[in-house]
Short mmCIF file of C-alpha atoms in Angstrom, two decimals:
data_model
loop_
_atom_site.label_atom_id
_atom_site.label_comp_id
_atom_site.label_asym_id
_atom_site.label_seq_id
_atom_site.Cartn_x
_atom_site.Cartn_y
_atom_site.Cartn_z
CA UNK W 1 35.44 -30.41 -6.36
CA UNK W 2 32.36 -29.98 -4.17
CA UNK W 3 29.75 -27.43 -5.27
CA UNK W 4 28.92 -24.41 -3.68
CA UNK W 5 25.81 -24.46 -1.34
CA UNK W 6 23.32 -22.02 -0.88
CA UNK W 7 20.40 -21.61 1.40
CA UNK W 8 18.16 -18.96 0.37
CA UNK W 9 14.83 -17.92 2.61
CA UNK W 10 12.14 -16.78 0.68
CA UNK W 11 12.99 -19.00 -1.89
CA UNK W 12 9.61 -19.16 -3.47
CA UNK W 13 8.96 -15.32 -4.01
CA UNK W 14 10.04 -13.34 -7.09
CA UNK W 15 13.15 -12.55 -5.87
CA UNK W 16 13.91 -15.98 -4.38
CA UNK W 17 13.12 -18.07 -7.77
CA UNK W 18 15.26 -15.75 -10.43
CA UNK W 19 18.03 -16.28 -7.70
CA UNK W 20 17.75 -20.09 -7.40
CA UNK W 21 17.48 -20.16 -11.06
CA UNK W 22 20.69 -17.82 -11.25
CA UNK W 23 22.74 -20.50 -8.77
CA UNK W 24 21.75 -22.87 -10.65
CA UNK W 25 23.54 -21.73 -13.79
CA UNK W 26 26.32 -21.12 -11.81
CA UNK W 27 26.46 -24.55 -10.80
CA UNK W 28 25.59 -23.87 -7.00
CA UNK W 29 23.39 -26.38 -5.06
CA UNK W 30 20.33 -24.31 -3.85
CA UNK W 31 18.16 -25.30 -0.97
CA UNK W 32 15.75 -22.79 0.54
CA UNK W 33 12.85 -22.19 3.15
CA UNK W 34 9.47 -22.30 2.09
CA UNK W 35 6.43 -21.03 4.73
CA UNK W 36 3.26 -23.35 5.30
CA UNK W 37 0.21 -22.62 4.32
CA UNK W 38 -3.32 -24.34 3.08
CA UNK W 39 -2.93 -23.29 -0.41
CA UNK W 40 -0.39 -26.05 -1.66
CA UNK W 41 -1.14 -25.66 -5.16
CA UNK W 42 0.31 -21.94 -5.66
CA UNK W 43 3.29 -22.28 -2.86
CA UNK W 44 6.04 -23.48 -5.22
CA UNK W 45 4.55 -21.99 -8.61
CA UNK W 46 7.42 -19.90 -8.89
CA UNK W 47 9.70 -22.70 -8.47
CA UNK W 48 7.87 -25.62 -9.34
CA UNK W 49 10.48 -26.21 -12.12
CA UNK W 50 13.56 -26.60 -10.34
CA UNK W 51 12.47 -29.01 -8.07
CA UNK W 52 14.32 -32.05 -8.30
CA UNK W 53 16.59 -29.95 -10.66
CA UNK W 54 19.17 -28.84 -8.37
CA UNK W 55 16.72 -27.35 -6.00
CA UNK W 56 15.66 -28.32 -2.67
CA UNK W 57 13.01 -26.96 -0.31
CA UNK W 58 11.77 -27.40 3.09
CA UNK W 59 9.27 -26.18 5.53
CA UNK W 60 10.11 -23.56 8.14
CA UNK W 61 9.77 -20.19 8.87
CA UNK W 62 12.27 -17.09 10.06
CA UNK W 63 10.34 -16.89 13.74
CA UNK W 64 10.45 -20.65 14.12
CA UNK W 65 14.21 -20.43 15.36
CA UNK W 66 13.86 -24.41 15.68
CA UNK W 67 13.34 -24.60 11.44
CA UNK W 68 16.39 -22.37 10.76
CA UNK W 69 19.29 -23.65 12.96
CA UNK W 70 18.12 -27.33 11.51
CA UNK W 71 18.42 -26.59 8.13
CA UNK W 72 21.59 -24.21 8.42
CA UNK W 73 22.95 -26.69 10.67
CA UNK W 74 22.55 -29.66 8.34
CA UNK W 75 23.02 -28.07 5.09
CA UNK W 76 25.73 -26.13 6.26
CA UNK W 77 25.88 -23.80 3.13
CA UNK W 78 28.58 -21.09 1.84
CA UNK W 79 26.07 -18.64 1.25
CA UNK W 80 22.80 -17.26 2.69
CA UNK W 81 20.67 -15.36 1.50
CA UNK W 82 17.71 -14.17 3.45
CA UNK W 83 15.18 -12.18 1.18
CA UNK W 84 12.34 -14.09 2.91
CA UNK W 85 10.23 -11.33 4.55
CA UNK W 86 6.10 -9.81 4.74
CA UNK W 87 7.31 -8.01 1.52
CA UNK W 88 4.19 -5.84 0.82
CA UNK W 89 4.80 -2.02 2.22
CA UNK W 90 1.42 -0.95 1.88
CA UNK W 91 -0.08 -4.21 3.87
CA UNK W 92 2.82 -3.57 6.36
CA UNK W 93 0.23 -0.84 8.25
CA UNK W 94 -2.37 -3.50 8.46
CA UNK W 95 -0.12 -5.92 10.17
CA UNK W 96 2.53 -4.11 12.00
CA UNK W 97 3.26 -6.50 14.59
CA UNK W 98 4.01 -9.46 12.63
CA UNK W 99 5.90 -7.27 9.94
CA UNK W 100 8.28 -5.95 12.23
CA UNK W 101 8.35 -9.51 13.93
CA UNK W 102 9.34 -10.96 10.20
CA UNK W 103 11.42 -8.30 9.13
CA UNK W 104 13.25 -7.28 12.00
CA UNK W 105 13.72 -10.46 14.58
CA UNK W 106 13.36 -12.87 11.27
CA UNK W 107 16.81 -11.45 10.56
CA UNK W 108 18.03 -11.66 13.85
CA UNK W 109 17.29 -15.30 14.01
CA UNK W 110 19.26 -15.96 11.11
CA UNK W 111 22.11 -14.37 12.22
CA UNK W 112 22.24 -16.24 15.02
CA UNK W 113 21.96 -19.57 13.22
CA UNK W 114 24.59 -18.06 10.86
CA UNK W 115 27.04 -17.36 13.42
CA UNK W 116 26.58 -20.73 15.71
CA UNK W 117 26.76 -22.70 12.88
CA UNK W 118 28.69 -21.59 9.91
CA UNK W 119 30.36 -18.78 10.63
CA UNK W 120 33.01 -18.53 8.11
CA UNK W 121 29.28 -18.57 5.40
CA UNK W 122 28.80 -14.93 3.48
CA UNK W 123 24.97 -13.25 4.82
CA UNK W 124 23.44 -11.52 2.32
CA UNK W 125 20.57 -9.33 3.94
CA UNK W 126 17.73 -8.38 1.62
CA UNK W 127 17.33 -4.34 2.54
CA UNK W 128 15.26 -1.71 1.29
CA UNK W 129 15.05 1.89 -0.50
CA UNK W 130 12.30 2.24 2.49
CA UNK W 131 14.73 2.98 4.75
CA UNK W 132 15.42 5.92 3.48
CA UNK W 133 11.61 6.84 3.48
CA UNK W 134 10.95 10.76 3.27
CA UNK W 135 15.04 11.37 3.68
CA UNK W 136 15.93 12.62 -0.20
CA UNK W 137 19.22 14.03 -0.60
CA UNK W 138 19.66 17.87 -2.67
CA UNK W 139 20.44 16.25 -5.97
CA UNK W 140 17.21 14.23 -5.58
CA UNK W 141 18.96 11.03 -4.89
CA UNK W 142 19.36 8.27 -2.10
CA UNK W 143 22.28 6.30 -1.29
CA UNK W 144 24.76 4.75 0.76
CA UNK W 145 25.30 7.55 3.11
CA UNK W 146 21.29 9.42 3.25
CA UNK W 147 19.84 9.43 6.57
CA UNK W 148 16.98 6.79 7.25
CA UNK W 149 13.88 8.07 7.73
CA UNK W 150 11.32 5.54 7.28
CA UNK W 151 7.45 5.88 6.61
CA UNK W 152 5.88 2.34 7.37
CA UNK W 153 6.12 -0.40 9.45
CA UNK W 154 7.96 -2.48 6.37
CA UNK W 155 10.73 0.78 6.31
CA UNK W 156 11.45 0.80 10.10
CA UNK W 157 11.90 -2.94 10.55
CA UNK W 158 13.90 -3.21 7.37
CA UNK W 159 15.97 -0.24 9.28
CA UNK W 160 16.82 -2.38 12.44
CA UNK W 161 17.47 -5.11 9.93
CA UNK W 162 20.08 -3.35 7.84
CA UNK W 163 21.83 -2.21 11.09
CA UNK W 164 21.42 -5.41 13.01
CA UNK W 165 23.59 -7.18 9.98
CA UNK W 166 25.86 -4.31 10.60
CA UNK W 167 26.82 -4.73 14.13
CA UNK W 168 27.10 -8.49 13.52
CA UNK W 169 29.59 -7.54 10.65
CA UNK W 170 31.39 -5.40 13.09
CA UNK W 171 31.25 -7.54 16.41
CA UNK W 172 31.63 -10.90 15.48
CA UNK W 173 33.40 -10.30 12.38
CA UNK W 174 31.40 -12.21 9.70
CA UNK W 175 31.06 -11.83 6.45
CA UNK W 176 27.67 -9.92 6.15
CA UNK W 177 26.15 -7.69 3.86
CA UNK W 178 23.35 -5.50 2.84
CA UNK W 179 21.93 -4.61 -0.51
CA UNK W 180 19.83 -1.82 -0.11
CA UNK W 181 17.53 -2.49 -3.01
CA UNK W 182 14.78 0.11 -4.35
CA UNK W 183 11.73 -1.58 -6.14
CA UNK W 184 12.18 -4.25 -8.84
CA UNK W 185 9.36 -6.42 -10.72
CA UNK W 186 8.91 -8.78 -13.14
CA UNK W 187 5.95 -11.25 -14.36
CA UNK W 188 6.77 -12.90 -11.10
CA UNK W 189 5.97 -10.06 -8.70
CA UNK W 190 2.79 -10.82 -6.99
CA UNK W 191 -0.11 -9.25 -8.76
CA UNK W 192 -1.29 -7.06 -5.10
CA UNK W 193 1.93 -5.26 -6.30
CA UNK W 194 0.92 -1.94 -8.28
CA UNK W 195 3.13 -2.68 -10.96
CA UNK W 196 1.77 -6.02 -11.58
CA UNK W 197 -1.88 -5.07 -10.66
CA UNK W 198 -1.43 -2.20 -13.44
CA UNK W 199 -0.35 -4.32 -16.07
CA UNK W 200 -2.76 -6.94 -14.94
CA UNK W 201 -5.74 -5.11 -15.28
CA UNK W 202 -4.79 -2.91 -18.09
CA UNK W 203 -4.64 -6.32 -20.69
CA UNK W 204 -7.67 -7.72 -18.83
CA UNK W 205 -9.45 -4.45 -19.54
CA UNK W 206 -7.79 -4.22 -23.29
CA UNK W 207 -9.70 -7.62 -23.75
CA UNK W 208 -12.73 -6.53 -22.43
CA UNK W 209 -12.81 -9.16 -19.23
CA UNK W 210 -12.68 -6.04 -16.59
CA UNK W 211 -14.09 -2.81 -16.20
CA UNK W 212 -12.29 -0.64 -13.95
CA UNK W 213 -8.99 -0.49 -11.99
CA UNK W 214 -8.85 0.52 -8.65
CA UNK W 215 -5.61 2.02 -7.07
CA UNK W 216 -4.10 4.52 -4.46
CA UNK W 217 -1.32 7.05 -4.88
CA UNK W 218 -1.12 8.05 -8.47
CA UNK W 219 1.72 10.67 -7.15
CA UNK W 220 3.84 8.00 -5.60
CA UNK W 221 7.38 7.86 -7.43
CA UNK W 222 9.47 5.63 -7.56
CA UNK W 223 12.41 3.70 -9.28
CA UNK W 224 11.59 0.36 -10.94
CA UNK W 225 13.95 -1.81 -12.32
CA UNK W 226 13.96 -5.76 -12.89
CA UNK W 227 14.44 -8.14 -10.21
CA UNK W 228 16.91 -10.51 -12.25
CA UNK W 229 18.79 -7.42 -12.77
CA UNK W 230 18.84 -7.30 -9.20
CA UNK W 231 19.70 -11.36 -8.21
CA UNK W 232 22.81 -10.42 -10.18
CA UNK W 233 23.85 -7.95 -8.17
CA UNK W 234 22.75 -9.67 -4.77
CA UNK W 235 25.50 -12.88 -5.88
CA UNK W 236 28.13 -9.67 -6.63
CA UNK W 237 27.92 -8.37 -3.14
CA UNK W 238 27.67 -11.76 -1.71
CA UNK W 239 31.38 -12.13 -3.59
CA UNK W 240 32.92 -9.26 -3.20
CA UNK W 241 36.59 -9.12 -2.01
CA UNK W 242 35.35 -7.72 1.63
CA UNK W 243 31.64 -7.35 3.26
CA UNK W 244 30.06 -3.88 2.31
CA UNK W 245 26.22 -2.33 1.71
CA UNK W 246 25.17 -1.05 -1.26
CA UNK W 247 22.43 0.55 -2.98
CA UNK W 248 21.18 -0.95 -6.17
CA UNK W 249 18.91 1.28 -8.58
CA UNK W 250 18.18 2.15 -11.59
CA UNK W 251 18.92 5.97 -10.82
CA UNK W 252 15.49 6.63 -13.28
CA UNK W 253 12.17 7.38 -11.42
CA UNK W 254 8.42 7.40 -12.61
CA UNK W 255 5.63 7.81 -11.14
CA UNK W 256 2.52 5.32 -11.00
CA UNK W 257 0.48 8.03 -13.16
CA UNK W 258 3.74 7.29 -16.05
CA UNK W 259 3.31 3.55 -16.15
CA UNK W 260 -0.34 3.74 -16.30
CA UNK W 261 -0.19 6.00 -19.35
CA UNK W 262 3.10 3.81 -20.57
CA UNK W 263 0.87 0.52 -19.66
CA UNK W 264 -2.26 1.34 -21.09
CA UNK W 265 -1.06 3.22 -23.91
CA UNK W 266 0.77 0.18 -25.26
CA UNK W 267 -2.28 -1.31 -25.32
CA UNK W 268 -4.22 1.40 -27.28
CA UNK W 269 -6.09 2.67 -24.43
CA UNK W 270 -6.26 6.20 -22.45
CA UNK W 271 -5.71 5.24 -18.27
CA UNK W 272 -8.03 8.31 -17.58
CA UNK W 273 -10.72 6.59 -18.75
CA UNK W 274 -10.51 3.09 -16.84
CA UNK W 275 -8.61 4.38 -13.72
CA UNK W 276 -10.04 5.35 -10.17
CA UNK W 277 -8.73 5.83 -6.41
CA UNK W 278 -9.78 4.34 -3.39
CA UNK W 279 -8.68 5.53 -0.08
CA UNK W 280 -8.31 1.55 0.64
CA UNK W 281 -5.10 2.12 -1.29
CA UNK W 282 -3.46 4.67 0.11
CA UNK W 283 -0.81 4.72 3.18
CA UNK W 284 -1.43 6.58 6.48
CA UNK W 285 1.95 8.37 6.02
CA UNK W 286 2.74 8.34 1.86
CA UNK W 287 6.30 8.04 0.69
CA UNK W 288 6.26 10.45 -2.54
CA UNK W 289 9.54 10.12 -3.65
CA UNK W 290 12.29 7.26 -4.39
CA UNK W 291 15.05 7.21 -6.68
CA UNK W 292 18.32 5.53 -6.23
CA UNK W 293 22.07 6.63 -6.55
CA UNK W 294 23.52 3.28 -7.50
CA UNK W 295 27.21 5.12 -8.52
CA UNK W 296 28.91 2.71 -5.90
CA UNK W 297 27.77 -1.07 -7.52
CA UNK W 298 28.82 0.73 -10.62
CA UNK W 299 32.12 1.72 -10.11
CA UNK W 300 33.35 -0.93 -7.35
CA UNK W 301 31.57 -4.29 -8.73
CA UNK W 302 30.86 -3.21 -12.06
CA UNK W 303 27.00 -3.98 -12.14
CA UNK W 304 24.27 -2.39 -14.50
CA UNK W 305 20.91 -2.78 -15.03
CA UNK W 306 20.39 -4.47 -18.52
CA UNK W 307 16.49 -3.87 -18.49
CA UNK W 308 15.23 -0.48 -18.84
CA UNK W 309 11.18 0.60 -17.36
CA UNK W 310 9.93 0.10 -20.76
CA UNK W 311 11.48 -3.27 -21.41
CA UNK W 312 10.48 -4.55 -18.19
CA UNK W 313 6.59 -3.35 -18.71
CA UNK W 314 7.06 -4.66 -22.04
CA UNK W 315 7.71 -7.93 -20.78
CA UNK W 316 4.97 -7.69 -17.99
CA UNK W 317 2.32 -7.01 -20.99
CA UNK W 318 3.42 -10.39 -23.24
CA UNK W 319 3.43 -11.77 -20.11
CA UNK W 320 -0.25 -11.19 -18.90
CA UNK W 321 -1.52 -10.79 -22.92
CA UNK W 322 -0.42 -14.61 -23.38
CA UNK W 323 -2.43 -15.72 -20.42
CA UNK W 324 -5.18 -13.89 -21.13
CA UNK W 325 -5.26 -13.78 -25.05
#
């Protein structure tokens, strides 16, 4: 029996290397997309251990159409995932154009590949809590069915991404889906990220190689969960019985202020006294307030998270404390 073949775009990222490891166990045969650039060394660190182990990469990019209807072409695969994207919100008002050009006609290019050349493939479209952006239903909640209102650059093309996979659900009748996914971290998340950049600095500090930590919005909340939780329930939608969106959360929110003290109190430190802001950090319109309703994935595919905030920072902290110890 032939295995199952996936092609995943942003194979390379966080999300992108639990998932390929996650295949893997499943027996799949992964290939993915990896992005050029002049820093070699660090472009497959995140996967560097399943090449030649059931994984296999090539160069392209989701606005070099030419890359993407090769590979999906050749490899034909059963399922694609495309959670290749400029993933950094904040960054997002720096670069608008090529953002939206990433995150919006990135998806439409591999939709089109998808369709033209395996069209009886499952789409799984990486989508975002930013969507919902300053829209917060009564009970303090988003999900499925809360308007989308979104605050950045990153939150409107992810927008015109969630419906474009919609309308090429409805019109051409594929298999594609959306998880709308609010924020997730691990070790892995790139260390620009505040979670990362908290935890970073907060053992570098602890160990007396930094001074000071630098960061926006200490107001911001959202809800964090684990990205591995979250590759699990990115293959559930992808096999569901029939295509459908859904939110995928934790349904727990805290603000940046509460993992600083969490962070830096693990580590036998007060953040008041290392923490400062700079306006560098902050977004020209602020998104306050995230937390997701993830009721649906619950009841209908039976997912839940098994990392809670603490475990997670817990293992962000060994993480960062055996590099630096």
């Amino acid at each position: 029996m032939n295995k199952r073949k996936a092609f995943i775009t942003g194979i390379n990222g966080q999300d992108g290397s639990y998932l390929a490891e996650y295949l893997l166990e499943k027996d799949y045969e992964v290939y993915g997309i990896v992005r050029r650039n002049s820093i070699a060394e660090h472009q497959e660190s995140r996967i560097d251990h399943l090449i030649g182990n059931g994984v296999k990469t090539s160069y392209g990019d989701l606005l070099d159409v030419s890359s993407l209807e090769r590979m999906i072409g050749t490899i034909k695969p059963d399922e694609i995932y495309n959670i290749g994207a400029q993933s950094h919100v904040r960054i997002s008002f720096d670069v608008p154009q090529f953002t939206v050009q990433t995150n919006a006609l990135g998806v439409l290019n591999m939709l089109e590949a998808y369709k033209y050349h395996c069209p009886k493939a499952r789409f799984y479209q990486a989508s975002s809590s930013e969507c919902f952006g300053r829209s917060v239903e009564e009970d303090g909640y988003q999900r499925e069915t809360t308007k989308m209102e979104p605050t950045s650059p990153y939150g409107c093309a992810k927008v015109f991404g969630y419906n474009i996979v919609r309308h090429y659900r409805f019109a051409h009748k594929l298999f594609a889906v959306n998880g709308i996914l609010f924020n997730h971290e691990s070790p892995r998340r790139g260390s620009n990220f505040v979670t990362n950049k908290v935890v970073k600095a907060a053992v570098k500090i602890k160990l007396g190689l930094q001074d000071k930590l630098s960061l926006g919005n200490m107001d911001a909340y959202r809800d964090w969960g684990h990205s591995k939780d979250y590759v699990r329930a990115m293959h559930m939608i992808m096999n569901h019985t029939e295509p459908d969106d859904f939110v995928c959360a934790t349904g727990v929110t805290n603000s940046v202020s509460d993992m600083c003290n969490y962070v830096f109190s693990k580590l036998g430190m007060n953040y008041t006294d290392f923490i400062t802001q700079d306006p560098r950090f902050m977004r020209a319109e602020e998104l306050k307030y995230l937390r997701g309703d993830c009721s649906k994935i619950k009841r209908v595919l039976g997912w839940k998270p098994e990392y809670t905030f603490e475990t997670m920072m817990d293992e962000m902290i060994d993480h960062w404390m055996a590099i630096y110890d």
